[in-house]
Tab-separated table of C-alpha atoms in Angstrom:
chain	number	residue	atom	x	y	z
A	24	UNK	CA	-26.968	-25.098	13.382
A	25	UNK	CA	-24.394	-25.512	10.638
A	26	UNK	CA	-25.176	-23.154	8.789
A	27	UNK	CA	-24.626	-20.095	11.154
A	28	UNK	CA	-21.172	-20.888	10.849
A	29	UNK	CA	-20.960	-21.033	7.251
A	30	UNK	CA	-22.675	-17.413	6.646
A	31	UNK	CA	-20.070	-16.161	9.270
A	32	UNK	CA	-17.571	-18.027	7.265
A	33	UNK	CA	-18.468	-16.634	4.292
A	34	UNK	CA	-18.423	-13.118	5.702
A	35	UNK	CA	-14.734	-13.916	7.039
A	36	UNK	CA	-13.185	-14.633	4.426
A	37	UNK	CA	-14.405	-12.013	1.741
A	38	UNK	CA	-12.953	-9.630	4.075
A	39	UNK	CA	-9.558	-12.283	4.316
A	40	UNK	CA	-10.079	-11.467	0.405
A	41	UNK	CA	-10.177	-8.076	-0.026
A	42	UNK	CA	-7.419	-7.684	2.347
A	43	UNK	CA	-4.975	-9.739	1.068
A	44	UNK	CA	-5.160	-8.764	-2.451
A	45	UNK	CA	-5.584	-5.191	-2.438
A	46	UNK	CA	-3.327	-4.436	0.673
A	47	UNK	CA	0.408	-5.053	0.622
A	48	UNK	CA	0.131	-6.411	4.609
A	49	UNK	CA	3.712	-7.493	4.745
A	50	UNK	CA	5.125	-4.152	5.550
A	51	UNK	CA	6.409	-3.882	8.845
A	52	UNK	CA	6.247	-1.548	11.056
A	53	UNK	CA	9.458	-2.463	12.162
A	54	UNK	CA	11.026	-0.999	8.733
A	55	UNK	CA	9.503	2.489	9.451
A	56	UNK	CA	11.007	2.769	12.765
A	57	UNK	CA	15.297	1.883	10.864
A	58	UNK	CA	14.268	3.843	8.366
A	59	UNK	CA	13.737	6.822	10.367
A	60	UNK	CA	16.913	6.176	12.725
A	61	UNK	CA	19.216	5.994	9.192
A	62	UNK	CA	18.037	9.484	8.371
A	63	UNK	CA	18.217	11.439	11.949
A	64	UNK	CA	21.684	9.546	12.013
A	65	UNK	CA	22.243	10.729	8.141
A	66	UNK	CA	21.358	14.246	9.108
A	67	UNK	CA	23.713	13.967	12.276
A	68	UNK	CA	26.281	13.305	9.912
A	69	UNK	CA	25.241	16.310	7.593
A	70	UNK	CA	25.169	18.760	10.158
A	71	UNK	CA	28.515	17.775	11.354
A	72	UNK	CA	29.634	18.124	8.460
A	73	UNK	CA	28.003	21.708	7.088
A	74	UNK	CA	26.529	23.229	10.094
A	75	UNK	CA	28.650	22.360	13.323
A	76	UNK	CA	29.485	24.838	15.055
A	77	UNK	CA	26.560	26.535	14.817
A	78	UNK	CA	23.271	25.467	16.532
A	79	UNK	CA	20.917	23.463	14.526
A	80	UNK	CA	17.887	25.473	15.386
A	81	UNK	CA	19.737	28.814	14.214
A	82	UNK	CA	18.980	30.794	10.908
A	83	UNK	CA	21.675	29.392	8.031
A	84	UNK	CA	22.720	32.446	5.984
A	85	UNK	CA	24.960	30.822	3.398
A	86	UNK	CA	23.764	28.190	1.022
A	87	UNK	CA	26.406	27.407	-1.781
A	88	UNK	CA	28.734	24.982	-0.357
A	89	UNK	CA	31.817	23.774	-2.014
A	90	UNK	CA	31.607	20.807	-4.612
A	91	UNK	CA	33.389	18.666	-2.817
A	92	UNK	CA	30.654	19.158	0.601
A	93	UNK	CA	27.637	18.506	-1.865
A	94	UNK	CA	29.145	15.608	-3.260
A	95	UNK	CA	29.764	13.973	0.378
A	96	UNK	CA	26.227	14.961	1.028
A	97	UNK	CA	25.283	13.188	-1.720
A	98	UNK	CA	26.784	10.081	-0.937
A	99	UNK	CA	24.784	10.536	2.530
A	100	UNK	CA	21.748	10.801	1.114
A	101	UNK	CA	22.086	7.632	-0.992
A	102	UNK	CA	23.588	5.300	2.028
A	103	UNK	CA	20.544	6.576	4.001
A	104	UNK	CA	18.543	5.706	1.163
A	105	UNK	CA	19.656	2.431	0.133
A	106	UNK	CA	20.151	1.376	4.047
A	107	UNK	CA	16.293	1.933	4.036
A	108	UNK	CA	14.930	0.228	0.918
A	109	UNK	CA	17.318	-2.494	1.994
A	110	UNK	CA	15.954	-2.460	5.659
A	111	UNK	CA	11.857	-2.433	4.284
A	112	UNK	CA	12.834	-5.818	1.601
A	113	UNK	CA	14.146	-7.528	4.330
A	114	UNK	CA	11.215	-7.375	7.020
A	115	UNK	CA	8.887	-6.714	4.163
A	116	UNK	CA	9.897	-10.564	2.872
A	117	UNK	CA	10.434	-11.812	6.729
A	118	UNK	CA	7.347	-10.909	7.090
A	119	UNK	CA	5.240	-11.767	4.316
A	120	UNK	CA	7.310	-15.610	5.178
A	121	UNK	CA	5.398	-15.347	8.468
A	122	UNK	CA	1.908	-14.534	7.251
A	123	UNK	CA	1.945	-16.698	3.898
A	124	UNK	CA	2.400	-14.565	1.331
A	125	UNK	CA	4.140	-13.538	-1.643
A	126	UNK	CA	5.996	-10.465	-1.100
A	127	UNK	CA	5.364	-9.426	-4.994
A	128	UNK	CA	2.112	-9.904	-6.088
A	129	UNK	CA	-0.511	-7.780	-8.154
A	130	UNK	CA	-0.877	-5.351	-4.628
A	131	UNK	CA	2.794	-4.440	-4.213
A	132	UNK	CA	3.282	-3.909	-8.124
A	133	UNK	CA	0.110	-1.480	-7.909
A	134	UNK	CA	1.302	-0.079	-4.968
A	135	UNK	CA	5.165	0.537	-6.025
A	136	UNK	CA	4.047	2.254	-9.705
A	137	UNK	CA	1.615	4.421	-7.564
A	138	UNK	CA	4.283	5.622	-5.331
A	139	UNK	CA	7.387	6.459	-7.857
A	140	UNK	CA	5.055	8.403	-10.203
A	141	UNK	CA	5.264	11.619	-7.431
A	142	UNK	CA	8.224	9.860	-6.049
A	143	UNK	CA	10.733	9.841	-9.275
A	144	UNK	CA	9.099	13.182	-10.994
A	145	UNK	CA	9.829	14.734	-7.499
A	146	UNK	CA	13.033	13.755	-7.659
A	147	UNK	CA	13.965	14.659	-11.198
A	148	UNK	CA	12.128	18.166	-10.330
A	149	UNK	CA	14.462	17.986	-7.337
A	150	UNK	CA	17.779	17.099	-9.693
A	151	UNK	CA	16.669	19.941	-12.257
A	152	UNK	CA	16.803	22.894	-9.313
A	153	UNK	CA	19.783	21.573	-7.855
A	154	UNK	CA	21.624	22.192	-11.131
A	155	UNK	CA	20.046	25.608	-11.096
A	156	UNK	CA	21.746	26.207	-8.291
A	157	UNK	CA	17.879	26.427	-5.711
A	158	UNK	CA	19.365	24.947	-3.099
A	159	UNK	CA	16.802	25.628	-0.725
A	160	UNK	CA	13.679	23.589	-2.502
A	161	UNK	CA	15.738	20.336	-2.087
A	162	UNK	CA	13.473	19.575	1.605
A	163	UNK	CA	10.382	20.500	0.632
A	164	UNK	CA	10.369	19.347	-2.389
A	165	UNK	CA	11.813	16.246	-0.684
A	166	UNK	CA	8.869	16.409	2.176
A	167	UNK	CA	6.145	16.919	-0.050
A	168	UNK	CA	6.363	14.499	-3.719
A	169	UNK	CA	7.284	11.906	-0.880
A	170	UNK	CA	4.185	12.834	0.877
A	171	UNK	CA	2.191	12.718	-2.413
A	172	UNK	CA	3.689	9.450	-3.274
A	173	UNK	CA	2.874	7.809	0.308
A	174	UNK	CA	-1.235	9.287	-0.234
A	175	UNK	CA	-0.787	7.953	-3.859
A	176	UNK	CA	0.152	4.530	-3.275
A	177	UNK	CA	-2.231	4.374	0.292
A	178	UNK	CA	-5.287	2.521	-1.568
A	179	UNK	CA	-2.552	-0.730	-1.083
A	180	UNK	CA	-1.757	0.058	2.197
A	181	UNK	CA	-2.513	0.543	6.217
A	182	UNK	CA	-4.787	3.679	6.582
A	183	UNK	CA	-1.746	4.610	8.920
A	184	UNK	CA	0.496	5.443	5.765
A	185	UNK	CA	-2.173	7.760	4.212
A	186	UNK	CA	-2.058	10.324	7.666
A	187	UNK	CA	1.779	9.960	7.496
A	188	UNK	CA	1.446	11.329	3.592
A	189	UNK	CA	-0.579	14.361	4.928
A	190	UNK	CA	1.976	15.100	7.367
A	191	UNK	CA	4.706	15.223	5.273
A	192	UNK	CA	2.953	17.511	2.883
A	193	UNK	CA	2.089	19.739	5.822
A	194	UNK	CA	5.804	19.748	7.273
A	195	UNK	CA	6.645	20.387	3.865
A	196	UNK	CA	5.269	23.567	3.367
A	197	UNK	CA	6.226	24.486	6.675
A	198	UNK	CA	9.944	23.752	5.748
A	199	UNK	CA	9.102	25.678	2.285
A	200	UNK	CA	7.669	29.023	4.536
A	201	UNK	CA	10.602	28.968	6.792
A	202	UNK	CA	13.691	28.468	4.392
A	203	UNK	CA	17.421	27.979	6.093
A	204	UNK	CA	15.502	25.394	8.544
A	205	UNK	CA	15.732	22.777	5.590
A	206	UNK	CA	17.868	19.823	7.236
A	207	UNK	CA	15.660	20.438	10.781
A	208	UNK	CA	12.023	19.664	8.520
A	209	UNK	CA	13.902	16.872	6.505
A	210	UNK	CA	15.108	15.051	9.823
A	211	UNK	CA	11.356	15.830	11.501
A	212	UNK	CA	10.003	14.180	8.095
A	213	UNK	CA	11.611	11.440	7.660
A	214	UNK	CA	13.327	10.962	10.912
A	215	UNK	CA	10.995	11.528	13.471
A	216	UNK	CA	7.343	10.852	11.239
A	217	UNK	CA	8.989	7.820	10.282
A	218	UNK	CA	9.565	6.506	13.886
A	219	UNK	CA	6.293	7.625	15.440
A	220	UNK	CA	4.497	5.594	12.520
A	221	UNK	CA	6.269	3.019	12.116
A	222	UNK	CA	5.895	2.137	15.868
A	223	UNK	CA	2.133	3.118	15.760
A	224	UNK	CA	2.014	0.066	12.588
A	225	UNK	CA	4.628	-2.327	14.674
A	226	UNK	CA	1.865	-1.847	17.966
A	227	UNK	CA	-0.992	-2.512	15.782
A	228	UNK	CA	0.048	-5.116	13.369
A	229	UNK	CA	3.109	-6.414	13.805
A	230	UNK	CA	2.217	-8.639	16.927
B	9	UNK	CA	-41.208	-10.470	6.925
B	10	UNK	CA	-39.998	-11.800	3.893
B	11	UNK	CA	-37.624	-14.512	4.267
B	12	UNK	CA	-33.717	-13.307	4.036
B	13	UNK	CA	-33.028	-17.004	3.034
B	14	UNK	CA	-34.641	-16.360	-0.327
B	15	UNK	CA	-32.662	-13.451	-1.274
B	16	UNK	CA	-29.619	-14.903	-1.419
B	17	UNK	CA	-28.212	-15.371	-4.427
B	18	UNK	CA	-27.835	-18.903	-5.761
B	19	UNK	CA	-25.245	-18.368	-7.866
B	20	UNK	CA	-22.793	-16.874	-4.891
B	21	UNK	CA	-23.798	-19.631	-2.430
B	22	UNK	CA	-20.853	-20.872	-3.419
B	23	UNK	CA	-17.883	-19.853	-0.933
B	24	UNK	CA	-15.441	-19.655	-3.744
B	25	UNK	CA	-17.710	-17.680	-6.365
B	26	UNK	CA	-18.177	-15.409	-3.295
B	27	UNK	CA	-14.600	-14.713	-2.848
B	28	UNK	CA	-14.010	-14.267	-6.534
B	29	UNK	CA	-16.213	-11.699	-6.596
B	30	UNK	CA	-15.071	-10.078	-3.289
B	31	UNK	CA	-11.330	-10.053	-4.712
B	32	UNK	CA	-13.160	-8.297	-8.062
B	33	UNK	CA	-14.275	-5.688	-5.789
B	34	UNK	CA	-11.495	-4.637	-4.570
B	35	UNK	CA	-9.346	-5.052	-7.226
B	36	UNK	CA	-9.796	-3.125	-11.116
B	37	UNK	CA	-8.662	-6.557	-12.483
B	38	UNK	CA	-6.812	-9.571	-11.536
B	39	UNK	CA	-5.494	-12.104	-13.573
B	40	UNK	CA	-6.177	-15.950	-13.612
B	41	UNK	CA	-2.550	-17.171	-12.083
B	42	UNK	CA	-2.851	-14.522	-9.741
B	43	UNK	CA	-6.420	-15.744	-8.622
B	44	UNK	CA	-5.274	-19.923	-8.736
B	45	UNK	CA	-2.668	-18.389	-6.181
B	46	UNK	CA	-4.743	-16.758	-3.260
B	47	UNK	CA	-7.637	-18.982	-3.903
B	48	UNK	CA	-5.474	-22.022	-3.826
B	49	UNK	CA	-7.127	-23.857	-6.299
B	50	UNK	CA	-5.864	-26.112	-9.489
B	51	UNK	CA	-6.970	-24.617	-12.976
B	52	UNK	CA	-10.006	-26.433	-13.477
B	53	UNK	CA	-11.619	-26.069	-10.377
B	54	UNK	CA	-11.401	-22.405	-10.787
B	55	UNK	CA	-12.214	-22.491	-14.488
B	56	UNK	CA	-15.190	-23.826	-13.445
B	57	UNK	CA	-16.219	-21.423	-11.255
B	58	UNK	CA	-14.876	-18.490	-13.640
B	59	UNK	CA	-17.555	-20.155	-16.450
B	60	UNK	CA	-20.150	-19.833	-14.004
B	61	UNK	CA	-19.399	-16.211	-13.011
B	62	UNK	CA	-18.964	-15.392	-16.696
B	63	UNK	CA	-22.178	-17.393	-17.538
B	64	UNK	CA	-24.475	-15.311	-14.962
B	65	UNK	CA	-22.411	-11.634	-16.357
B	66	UNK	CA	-20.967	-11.357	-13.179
B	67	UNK	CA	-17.522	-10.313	-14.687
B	68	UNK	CA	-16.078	-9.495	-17.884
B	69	UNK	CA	-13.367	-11.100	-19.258
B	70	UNK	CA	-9.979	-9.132	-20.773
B	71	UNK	CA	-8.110	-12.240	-23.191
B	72	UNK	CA	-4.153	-10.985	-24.152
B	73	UNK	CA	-0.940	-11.907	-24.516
B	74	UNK	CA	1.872	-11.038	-22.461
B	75	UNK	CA	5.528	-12.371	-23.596
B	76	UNK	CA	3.439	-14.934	-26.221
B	77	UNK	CA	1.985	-16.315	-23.347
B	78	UNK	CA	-1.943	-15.955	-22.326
B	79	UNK	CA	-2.579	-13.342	-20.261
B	80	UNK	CA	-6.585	-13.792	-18.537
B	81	UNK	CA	-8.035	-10.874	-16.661
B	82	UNK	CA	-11.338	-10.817	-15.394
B	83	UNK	CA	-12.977	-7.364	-14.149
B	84	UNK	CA	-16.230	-7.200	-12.167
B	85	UNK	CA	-19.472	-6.083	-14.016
B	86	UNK	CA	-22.105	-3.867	-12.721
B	87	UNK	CA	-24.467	-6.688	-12.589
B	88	UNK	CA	-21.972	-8.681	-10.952
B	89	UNK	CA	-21.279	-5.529	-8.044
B	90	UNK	CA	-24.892	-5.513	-8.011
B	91	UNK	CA	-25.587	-8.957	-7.162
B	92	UNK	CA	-22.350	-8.610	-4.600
B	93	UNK	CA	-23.830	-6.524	-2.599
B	94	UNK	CA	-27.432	-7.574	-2.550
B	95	UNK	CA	-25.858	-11.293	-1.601
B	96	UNK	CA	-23.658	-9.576	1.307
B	97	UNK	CA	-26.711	-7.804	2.476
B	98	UNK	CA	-29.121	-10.803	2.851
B	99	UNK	CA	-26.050	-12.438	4.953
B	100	UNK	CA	-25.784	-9.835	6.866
B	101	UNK	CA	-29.440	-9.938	7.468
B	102	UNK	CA	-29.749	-13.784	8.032
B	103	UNK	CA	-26.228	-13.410	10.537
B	104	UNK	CA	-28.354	-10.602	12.477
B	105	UNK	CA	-31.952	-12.890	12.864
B	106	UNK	CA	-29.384	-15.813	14.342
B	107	UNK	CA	-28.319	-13.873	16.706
B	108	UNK	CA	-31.776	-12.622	18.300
């Protein structure tokens, strides 16, 4: 009977629909899993560079570093960043290639404003405190507008992305309760959570 | 039993109405390059079907102008969720009796 086919048809492709409007499907897991090896490598560097010789896992007494070692950190931070928003374009548009579509349409605009609202009043919140000198709120804060920002923007994305949101809030007040363990929460966040998602998405929809 | 045939809605029995609609759902608005796009259609085919929609008060229809040029968006009315859902119901229905 033709017309079974064309109900299940029909059925098919208003979920095709939904899902390829709404959902930005061209991120790849793949992107997660860099992303997360740039910052535990990042944070290498940084504890090399502030911590060494003492253990990572030991209490950090001291917090005001010379200008000169927050600058370099600095310029850490931003490689890892850019490294990673570079990394995402570049599967995100291999990708998108692959499946047939267009990596900027109406569901990545929606879903990029949604994440930089927590994302970039995070940071400026983040910029303000450095300048007063709070050193310490720099990974929470860090952990937990990114967190926001990931639940935010999750309406356009895998359901995957939402759980990672909730745990970087939760590490995030962990990090917050236990000051001095800062650069151990912020390589956990966005080292580790970034890896163990990323290869949950690249098992799941990547292949 | 009443028959699940008769419940469909006439009006959505067309596959690209239906995925108008769906995209409506999902979406607050969407705009009508955006929608020629994904749909894959040339501008009067889906004009057509966006008169139809409109004609029946299945969506609502946002005219502006963005740079001087046109700017369409169409939203989804509560009659049009309505009739959505009731249509996605009776296929449902009609998928399930097939498969007895």
């Amino acid at each position: 009977m033709p017309n079974e086919s064309k109900y299940e048809n029909d059925i098919a492709s208003i979920r095709n629909m939904m899902d390829r409007t709404s959902k930005f499907i061209s991120l790849s897991g793949l992107s997660g899993i860099l992303a997360g090896l740039y910052a535990l490598i990042g944070a290498g560097i940084v504890y090399f560079m502030v911590h060494y010789p003492r253990s990572p896992f030991q209490y950090r007494v001291e917090t005001i570093q010379p200008f000169d070692t927050l600058i370099n950190l600095f310029v850490v931070a931003m490689v890892v960043l850019m490294a990673s928003i570079g990394t995402t374009l570049f599967f995100s548009i291999r990708k998108a290639r692959k499946v047939g579509v267009k990596v900027w349409d109406s569901s990545s605009r929606t879903l990029l404003f949604n994440l930089s609202i927590p994302v970039v009043s995070g940071g400026i919140f983040i910029l303000i405190l450095l300048a007063n000198g709070h050193y310490g709120v720099v990974a929470p804060a860090c952990l937990i507008f990114y967190g926001l920002g990931l639940i935010n923007a999750s309406p356009n994305l895998y359901d995957e992305i939402r759980y990672l949101g909730y745990s970087e809030i939760g590490l995030g007040l962990l990090s917050a309760a236990l000051p001095g363990y800062g650069l151990l929460f912020w390589s956990l966040g966005f080292g580790v959570l970034h890896i163990i998602y990323g290869s949950l998405m690249f098992r799941k929809y990547d292949r | 039993m009443s028959n699940p045939f008769s419940k469909l809605d006439k009006v959505l029995e067309h596959s690209v109405r239906l995925q108008i609609l769906s995209i409506l759902i999902v979406n607050e608005s969407y705009d009508f390059n955006s929608l020629k796009e994904v749909l894959d259609l040339s501008d009067g085919s889906l004009a057509t079907h966006i008169k139809t929609l409109e004609r029946e008060k299945y969506i609502l229809i946002n005219k502006s102008f963005v740079d001087k040029k046109p700017n369409t968006r169409y939203r989804i009315s509560e009659k049009g969720r309505q009739a959505f859902k009731k249509h996605i119901d009776a296929l449902e229905l009609i998928i399930k009796e097939q498969k007895k």
